Structure formats: C-alpha cells, structure tokens
PDB file of C-alpha atoms in Angstrom:
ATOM      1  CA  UNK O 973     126.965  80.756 104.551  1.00 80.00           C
ATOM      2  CA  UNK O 974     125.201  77.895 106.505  1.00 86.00           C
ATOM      3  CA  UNK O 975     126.537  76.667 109.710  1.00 92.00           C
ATOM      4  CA  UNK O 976     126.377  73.188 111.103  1.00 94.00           C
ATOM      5  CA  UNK O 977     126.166  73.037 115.279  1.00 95.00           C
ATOM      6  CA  UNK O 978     126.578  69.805 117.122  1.00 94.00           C
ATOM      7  CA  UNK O 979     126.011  70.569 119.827  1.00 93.00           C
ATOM      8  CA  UNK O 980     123.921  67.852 122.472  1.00 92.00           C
ATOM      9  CA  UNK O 981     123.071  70.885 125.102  1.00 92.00           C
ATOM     10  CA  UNK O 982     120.139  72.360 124.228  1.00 93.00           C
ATOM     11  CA  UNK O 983     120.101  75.806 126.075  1.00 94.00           C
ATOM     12  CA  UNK O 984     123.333  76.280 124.545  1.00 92.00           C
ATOM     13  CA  UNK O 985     122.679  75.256 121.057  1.00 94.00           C
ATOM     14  CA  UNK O 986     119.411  77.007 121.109  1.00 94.00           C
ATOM     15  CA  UNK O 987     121.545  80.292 122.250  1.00 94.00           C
ATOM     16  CA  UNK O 988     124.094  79.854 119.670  1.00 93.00           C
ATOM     17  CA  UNK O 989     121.614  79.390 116.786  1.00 93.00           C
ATOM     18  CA  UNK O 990     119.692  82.899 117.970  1.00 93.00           C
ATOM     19  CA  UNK O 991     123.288  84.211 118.028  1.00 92.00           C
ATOM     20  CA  UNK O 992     124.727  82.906 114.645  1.00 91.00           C
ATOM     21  CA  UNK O 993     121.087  83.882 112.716  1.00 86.00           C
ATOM     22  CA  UNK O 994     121.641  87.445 114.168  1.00 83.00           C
ATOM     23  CA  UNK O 995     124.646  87.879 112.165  1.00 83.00           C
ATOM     24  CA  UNK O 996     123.060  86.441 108.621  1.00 75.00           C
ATOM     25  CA  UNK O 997     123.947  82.962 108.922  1.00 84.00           C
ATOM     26  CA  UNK O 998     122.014  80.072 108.071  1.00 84.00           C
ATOM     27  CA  UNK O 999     122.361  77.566 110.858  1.00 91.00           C
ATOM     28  CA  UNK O1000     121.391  74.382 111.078  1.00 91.00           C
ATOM     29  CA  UNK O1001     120.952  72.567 115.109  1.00 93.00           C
ATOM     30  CA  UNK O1002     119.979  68.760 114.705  1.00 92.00           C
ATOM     31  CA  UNK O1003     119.213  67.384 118.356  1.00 91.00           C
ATOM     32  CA  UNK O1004     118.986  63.618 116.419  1.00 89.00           C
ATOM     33  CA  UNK O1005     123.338  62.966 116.614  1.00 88.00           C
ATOM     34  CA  UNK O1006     122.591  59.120 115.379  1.00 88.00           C
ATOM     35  CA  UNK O1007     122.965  59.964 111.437  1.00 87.00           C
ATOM     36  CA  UNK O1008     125.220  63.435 112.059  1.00 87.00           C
ATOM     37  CA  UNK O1009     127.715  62.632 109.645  1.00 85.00           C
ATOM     38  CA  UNK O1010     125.494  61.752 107.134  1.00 84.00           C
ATOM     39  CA  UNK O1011     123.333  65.424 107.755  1.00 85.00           C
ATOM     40  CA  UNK O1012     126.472  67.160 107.883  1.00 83.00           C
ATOM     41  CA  UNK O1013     127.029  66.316 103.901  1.00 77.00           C
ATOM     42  CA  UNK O1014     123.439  65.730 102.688  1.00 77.00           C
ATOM     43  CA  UNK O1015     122.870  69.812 104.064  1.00 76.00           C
ATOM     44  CA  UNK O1016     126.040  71.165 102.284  1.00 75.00           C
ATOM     45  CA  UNK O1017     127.774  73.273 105.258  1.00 86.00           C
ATOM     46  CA  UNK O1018     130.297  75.573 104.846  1.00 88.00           C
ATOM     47  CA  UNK O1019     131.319  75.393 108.552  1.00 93.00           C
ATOM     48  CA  UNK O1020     131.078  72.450 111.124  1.00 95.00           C
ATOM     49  CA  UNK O1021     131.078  73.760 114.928  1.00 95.00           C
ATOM     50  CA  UNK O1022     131.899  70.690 117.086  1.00 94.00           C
ATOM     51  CA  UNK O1023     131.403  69.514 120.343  1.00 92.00           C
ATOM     52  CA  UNK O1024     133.374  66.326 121.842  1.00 91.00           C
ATOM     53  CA  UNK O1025     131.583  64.924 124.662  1.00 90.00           C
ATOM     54  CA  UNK O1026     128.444  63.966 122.458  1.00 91.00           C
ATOM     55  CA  UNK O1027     125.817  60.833 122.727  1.00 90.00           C
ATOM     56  CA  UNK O1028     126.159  58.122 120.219  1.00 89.00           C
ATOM     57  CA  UNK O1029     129.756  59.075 118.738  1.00 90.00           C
ATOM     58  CA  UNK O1030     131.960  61.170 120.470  1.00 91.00           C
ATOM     59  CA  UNK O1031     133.510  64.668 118.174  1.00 91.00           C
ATOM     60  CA  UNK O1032     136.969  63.155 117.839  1.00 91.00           C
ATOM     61  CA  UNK O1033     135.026  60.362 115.795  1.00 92.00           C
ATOM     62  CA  UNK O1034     132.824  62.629 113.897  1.00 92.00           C
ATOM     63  CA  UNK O1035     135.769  64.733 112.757  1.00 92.00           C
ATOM     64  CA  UNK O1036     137.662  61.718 111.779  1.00 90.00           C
ATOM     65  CA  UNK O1037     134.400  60.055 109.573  1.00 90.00           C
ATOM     66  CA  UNK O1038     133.863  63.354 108.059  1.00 89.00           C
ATOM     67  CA  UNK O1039     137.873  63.828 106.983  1.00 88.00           C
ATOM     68  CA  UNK O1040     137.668  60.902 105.253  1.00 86.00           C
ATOM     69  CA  UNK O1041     135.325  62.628 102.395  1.00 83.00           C
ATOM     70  CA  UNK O1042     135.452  66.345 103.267  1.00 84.00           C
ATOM     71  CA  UNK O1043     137.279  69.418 103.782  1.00 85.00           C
ATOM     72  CA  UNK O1044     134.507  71.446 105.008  1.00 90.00           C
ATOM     73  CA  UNK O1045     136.056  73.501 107.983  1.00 93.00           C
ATOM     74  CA  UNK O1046     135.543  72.367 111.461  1.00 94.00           C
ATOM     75  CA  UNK O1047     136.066  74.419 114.786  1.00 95.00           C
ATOM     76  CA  UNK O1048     136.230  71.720 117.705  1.00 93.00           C
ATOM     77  CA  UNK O1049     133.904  74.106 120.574  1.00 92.00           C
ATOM     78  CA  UNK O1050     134.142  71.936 123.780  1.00 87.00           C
ATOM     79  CA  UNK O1051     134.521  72.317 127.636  1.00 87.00           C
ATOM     80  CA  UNK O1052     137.614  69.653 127.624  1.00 80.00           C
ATOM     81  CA  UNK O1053     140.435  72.311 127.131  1.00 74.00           C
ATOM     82  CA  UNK O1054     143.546  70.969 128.143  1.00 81.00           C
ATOM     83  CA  UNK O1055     146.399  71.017 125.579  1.00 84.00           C
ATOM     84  CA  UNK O1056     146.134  66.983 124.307  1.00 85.00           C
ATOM     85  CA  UNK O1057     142.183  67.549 123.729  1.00 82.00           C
ATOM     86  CA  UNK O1058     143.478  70.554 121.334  1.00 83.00           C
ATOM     87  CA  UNK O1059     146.417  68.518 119.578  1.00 85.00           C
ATOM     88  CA  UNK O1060     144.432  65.940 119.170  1.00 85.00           C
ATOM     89  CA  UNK O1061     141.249  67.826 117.298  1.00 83.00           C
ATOM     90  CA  UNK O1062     144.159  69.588 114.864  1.00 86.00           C
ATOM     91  CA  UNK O1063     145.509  66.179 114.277  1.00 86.00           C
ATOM     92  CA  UNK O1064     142.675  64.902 113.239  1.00 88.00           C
ATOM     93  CA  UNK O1065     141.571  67.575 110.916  1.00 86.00           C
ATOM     94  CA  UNK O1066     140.335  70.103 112.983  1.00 91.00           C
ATOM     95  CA  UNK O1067     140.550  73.958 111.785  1.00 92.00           C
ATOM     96  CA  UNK O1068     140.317  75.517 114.997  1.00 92.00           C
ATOM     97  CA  UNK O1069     139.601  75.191 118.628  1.00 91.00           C
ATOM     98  CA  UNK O1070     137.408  77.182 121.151  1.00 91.00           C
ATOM     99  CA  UNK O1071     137.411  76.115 125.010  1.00 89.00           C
ATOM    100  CA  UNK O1072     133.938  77.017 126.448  1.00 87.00           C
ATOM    101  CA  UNK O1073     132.859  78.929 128.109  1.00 88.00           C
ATOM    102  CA  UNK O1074     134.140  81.314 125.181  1.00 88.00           C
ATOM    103  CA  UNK O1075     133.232  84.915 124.517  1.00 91.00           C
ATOM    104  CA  UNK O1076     130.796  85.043 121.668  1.00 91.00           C
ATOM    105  CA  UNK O1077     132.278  87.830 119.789  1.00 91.00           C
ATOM    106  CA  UNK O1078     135.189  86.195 120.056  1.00 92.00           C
ATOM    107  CA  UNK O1079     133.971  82.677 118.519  1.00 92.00           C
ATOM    108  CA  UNK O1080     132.125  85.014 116.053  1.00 92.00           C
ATOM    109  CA  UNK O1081     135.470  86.462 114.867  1.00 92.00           C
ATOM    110  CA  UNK O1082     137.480  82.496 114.664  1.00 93.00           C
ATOM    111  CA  UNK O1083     134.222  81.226 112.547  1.00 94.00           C
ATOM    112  CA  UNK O1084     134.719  84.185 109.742  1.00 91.00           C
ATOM    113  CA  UNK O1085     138.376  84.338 109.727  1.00 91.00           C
ATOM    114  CA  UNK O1086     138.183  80.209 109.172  1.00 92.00           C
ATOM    115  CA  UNK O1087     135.648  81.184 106.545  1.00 90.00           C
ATOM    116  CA  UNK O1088     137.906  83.737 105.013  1.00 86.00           C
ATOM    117  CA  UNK O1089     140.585  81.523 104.746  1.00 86.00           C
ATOM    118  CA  UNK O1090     138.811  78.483 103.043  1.00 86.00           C
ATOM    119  CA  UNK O1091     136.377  80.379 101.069  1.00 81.00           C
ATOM    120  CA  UNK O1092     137.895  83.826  99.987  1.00 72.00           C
ATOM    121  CA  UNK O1093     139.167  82.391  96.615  1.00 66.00           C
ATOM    122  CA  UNK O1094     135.244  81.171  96.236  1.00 62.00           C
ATOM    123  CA  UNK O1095     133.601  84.922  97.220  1.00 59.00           C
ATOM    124  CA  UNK O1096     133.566  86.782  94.084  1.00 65.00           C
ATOM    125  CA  UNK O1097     131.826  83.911  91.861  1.00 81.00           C
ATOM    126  CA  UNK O1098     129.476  82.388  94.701  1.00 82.00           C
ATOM    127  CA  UNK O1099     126.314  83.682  95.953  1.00 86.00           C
ATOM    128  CA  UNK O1100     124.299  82.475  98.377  1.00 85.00           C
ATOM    129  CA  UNK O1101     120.726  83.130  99.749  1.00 87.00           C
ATOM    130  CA  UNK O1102     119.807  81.046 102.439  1.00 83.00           C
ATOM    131  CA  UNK O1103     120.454  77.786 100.598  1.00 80.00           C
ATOM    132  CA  UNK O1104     120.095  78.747  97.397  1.00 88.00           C
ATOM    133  CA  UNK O1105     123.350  79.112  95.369  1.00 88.00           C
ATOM    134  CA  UNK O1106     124.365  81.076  92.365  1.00 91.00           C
ATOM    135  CA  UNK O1107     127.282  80.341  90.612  1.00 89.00           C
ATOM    136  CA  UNK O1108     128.768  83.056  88.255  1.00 88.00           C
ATOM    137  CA  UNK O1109     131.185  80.956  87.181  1.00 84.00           C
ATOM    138  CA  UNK O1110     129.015  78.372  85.699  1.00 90.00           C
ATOM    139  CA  UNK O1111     126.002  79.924  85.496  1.00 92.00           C
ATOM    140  CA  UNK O1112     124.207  77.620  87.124  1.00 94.00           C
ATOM    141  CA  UNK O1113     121.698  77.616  90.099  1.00 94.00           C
ATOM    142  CA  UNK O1114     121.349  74.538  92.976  1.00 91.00           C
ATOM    143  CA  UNK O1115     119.257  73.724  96.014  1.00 88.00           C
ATOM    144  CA  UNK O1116     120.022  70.419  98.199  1.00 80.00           C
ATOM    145  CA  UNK O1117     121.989  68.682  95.566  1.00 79.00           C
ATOM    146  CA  UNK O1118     119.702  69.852  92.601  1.00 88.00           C
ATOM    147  CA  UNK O1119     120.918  71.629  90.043  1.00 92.00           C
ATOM    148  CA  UNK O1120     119.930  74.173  87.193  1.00 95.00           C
ATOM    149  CA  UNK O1121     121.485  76.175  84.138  1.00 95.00           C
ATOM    150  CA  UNK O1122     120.181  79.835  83.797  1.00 95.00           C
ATOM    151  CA  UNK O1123     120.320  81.717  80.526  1.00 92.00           C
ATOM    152  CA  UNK O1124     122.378  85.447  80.913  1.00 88.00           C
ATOM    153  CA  UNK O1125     119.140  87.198  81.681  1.00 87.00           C
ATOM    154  CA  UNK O1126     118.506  85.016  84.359  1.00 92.00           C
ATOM    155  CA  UNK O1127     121.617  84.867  86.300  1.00 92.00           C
ATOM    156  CA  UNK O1128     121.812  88.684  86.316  1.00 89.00           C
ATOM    157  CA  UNK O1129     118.441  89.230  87.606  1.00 92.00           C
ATOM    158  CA  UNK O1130     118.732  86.868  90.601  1.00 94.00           C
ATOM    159  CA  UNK O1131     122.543  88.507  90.771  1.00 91.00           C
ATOM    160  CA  UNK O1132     121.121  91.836  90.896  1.00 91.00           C
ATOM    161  CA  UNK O1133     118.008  90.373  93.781  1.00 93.00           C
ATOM    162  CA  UNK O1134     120.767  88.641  95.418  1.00 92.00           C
ATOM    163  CA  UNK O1135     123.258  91.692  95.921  1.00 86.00           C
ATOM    164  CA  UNK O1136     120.128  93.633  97.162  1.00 88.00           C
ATOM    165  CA  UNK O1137     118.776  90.867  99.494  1.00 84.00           C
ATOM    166  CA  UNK O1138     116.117  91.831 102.031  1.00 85.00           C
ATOM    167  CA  UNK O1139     115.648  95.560  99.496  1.00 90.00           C
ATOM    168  CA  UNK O1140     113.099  96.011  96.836  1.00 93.00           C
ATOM    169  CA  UNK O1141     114.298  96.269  93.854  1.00 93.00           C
ATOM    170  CA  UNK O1142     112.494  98.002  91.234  1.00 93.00           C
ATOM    171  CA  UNK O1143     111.445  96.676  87.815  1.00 90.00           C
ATOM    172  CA  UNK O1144     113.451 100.425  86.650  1.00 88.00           C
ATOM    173  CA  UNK O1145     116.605 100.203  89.124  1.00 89.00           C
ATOM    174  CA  UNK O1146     116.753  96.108  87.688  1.00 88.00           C
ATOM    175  CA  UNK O1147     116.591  97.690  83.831  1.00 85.00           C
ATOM    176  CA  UNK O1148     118.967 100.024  84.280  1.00 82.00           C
ATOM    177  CA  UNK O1149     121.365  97.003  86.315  1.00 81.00           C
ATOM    178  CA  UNK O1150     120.371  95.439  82.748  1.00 78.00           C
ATOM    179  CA  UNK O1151     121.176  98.014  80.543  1.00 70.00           C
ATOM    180  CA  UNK O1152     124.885  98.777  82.414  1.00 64.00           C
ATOM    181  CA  UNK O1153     125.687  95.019  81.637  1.00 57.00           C
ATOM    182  CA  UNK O1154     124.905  95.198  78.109  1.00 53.00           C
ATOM    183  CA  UNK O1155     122.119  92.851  77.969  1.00 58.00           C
ATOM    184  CA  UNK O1156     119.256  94.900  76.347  1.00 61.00           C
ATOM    185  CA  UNK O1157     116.035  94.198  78.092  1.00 68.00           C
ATOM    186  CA  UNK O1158     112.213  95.596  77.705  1.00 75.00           C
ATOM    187  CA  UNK O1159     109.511  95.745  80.397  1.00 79.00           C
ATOM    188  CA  UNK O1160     107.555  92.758  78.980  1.00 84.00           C
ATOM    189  CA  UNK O1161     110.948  90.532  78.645  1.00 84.00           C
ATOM    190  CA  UNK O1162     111.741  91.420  82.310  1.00 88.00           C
ATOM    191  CA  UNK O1163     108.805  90.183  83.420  1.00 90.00           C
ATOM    192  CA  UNK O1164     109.261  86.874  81.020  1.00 91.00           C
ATOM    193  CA  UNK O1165     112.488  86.362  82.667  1.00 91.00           C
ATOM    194  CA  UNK O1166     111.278  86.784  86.366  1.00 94.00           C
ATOM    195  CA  UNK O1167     108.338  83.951  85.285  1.00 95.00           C
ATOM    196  CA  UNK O1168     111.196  81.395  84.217  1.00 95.00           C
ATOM    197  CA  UNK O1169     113.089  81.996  86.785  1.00 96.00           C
ATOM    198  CA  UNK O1170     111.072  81.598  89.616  1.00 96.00           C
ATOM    199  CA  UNK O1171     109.975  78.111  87.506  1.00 96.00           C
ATOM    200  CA  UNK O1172     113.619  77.009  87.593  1.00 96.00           C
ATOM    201  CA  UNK O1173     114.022  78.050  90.936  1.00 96.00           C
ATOM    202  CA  UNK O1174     111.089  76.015  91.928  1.00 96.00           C
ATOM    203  CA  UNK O1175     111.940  73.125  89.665  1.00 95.00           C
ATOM    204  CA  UNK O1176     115.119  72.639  91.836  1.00 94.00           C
ATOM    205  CA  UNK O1177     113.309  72.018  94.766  1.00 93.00           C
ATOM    206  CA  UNK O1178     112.736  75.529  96.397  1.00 92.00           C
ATOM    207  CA  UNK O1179     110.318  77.759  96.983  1.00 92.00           C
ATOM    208  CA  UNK O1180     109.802  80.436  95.178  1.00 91.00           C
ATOM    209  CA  UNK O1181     111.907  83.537  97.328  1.00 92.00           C
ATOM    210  CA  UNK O1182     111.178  85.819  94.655  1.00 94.00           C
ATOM    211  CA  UNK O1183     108.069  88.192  95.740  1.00 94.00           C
ATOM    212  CA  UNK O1184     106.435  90.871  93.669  1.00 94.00           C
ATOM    213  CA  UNK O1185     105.254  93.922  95.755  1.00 93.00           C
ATOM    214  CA  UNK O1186     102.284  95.638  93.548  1.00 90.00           C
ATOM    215  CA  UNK O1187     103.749  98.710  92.502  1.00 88.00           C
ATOM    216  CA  UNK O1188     107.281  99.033  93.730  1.00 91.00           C
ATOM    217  CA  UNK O1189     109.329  96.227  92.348  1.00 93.00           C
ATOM    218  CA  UNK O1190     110.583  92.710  93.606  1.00 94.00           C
ATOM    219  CA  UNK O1191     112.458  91.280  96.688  1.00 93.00           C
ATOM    220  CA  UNK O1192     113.665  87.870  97.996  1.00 90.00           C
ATOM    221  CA  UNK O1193     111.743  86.780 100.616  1.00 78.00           C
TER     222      UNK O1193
END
C-alpha cells in the first residue's frame, strides 16, 4: 500500500516516513506542496495523511480539490484540534482525524483500520509490490498509469514471487506452486516465462524487481 504525507515540517515528515517504511509501506513525502493535488493522483495512493496549516493551499482546500475526483482515503493529522477543525475535515470528506502530537502506534492502528475499511473488498484480487500491481481479477499488470495483460503462466509466477516477497523462491518450490494450480510447466518453459515477464514488466515502465540468485532460485528485489 503506498502512503501519501503532506506534511510541510520536515523533521516530522522525515520521522514519519522512517516510521511508515518500517511497517512495509511505500510512502511517498513531497516537500514541493505547489502541484500536491496533482502528485497525489498522478502517484496512485491508497491513503492521503494531511496536514492543515500548509504553504501555498491550506489542507481544508486540498481535501476539498481532491473530493471533487477521488475517494482515496484521507486522515486530516494536524496540531489545530479543537472540535470545528474536526467537523469541518469530516465535512469535507475527510476519513479520519488525528490531533498531534499523537502516539504513533496509535496513528499506525487509524491508517490500517481506514485501509481495512476501503480496501478489504479489494485484498484477495490485488497485489501489490512497491508500486507494481497485480490484478487477479483481470490479469493484468500496471506501473504509474501503464498497463499490461499477462498470459496464466505469467500471473502465477509473479503471484507466487509476490506472496513470497523479500524470500527466494526456488525454480522447484515455483514448479511445484505450478503443478498444484494445474498449469503444467517444464524447467525450460519456466525459465521462458520468467524472460517475458520481466520484458513486460519492464515494458510498463519498471525495473526489472525480478533477480535470479545462481543456484537457489529467484526473488523480488
């Protein structure tokens, strides 16, 4: 899941990145807030954390702009915590609100239970790895708004690297993850099916994540 902070502090926005990455998220921390809307749909967020005394356009404004094209959740994070400040970010669209200084186990736990809620129904065809999406439902791959159909092979070996993220994975425990889903697969077509898919990985825009380690198997990178 990839998390959108604006955030004009740096210290704080520096700390919450470290924080966020810790616990697998992809986070993105602009300091440039002229264009934020615009970044905030060009990177594809799942989750918005907002602060409303900002330079250029205030949060209030930024939640309003992006309500007028998105759902993507938004948790309003700011030091102005008096009651209106709060009705007023849920009025506008808003999904939660945090009143710093806020215990960061305790933001932690408001950012996945908003995630939950607006992505649960999403989980179980949707994979992610770093910003590289899989969708089961589809079959498809994309990267920053590019987009690319992967034949059956394909989608179960990056399924199978994906599920196993930051493991090796080797060329026998990804034919036997073959042979349990039916799809008949030799050693030679395995490795013609890793070759096209790093190509349509990397014809979408991305780098190729998927390393070979001489003599024990494969694993994103």
């Amino acid at each position: 899941m990839k998390i959108l902070i604006v955030e004009d502090a740096e210290t704080l926005r520096n700390e919450l990145q470290e924080f966020l990455s810790n616990y697998g998220y992809e986070v993105e921390a602009p300091d440039d807030f002229q264009n934020i809307m615009q970044y905030a749909m060009q990177e594809d967020v799942h989750l918005i954390l907002l602060d409303i005394n900002l330079p250029i356009y205030d949060g209030y404004y930024i939640c309003r702009e992006i309500r007028k094209t998105s759902e993507v959740p938004i948790i309003i994070v700011t030091s102005r915590d008096n009651e209106m400040d709060e009705l007023m970010s849920i009025n506008l669209g808003a999904d939660d609100f945090i009143a710093k200084p806020y215990n960061t186990q305790i933001l932690l736990a408001r950012i996945e239970n908003v995630l939950k809620r607006t992505y649960a129904h999403q989980q179980s065809s949707i994979l992610l790895y770093k910003s590289l999406k899989l969708d089961l439902s589809n079959g498809t791959i994309s990267y920053q708004h590019q987009q690319e159909e992967l034949t059956k092979n394909e989608i179960k070996i990056l399924h199978c690297l994906m599920k196993n993220k930051g493991k090796i994975v080797s060329r026998d425990e990804m034919m036997e993850y073959l042979w349990s889903s039916d799809l008949f697969i030799d050693d030679n077509t395995l490795s013609v099916n890793i070759t096209r898919l790093r190509k349509k990985i990397e014809a979408i825009g991305m780098a190729n994540p998927i390393e070979t380690r001489r003599g024990l198997g494969y694993i994103l990178a």
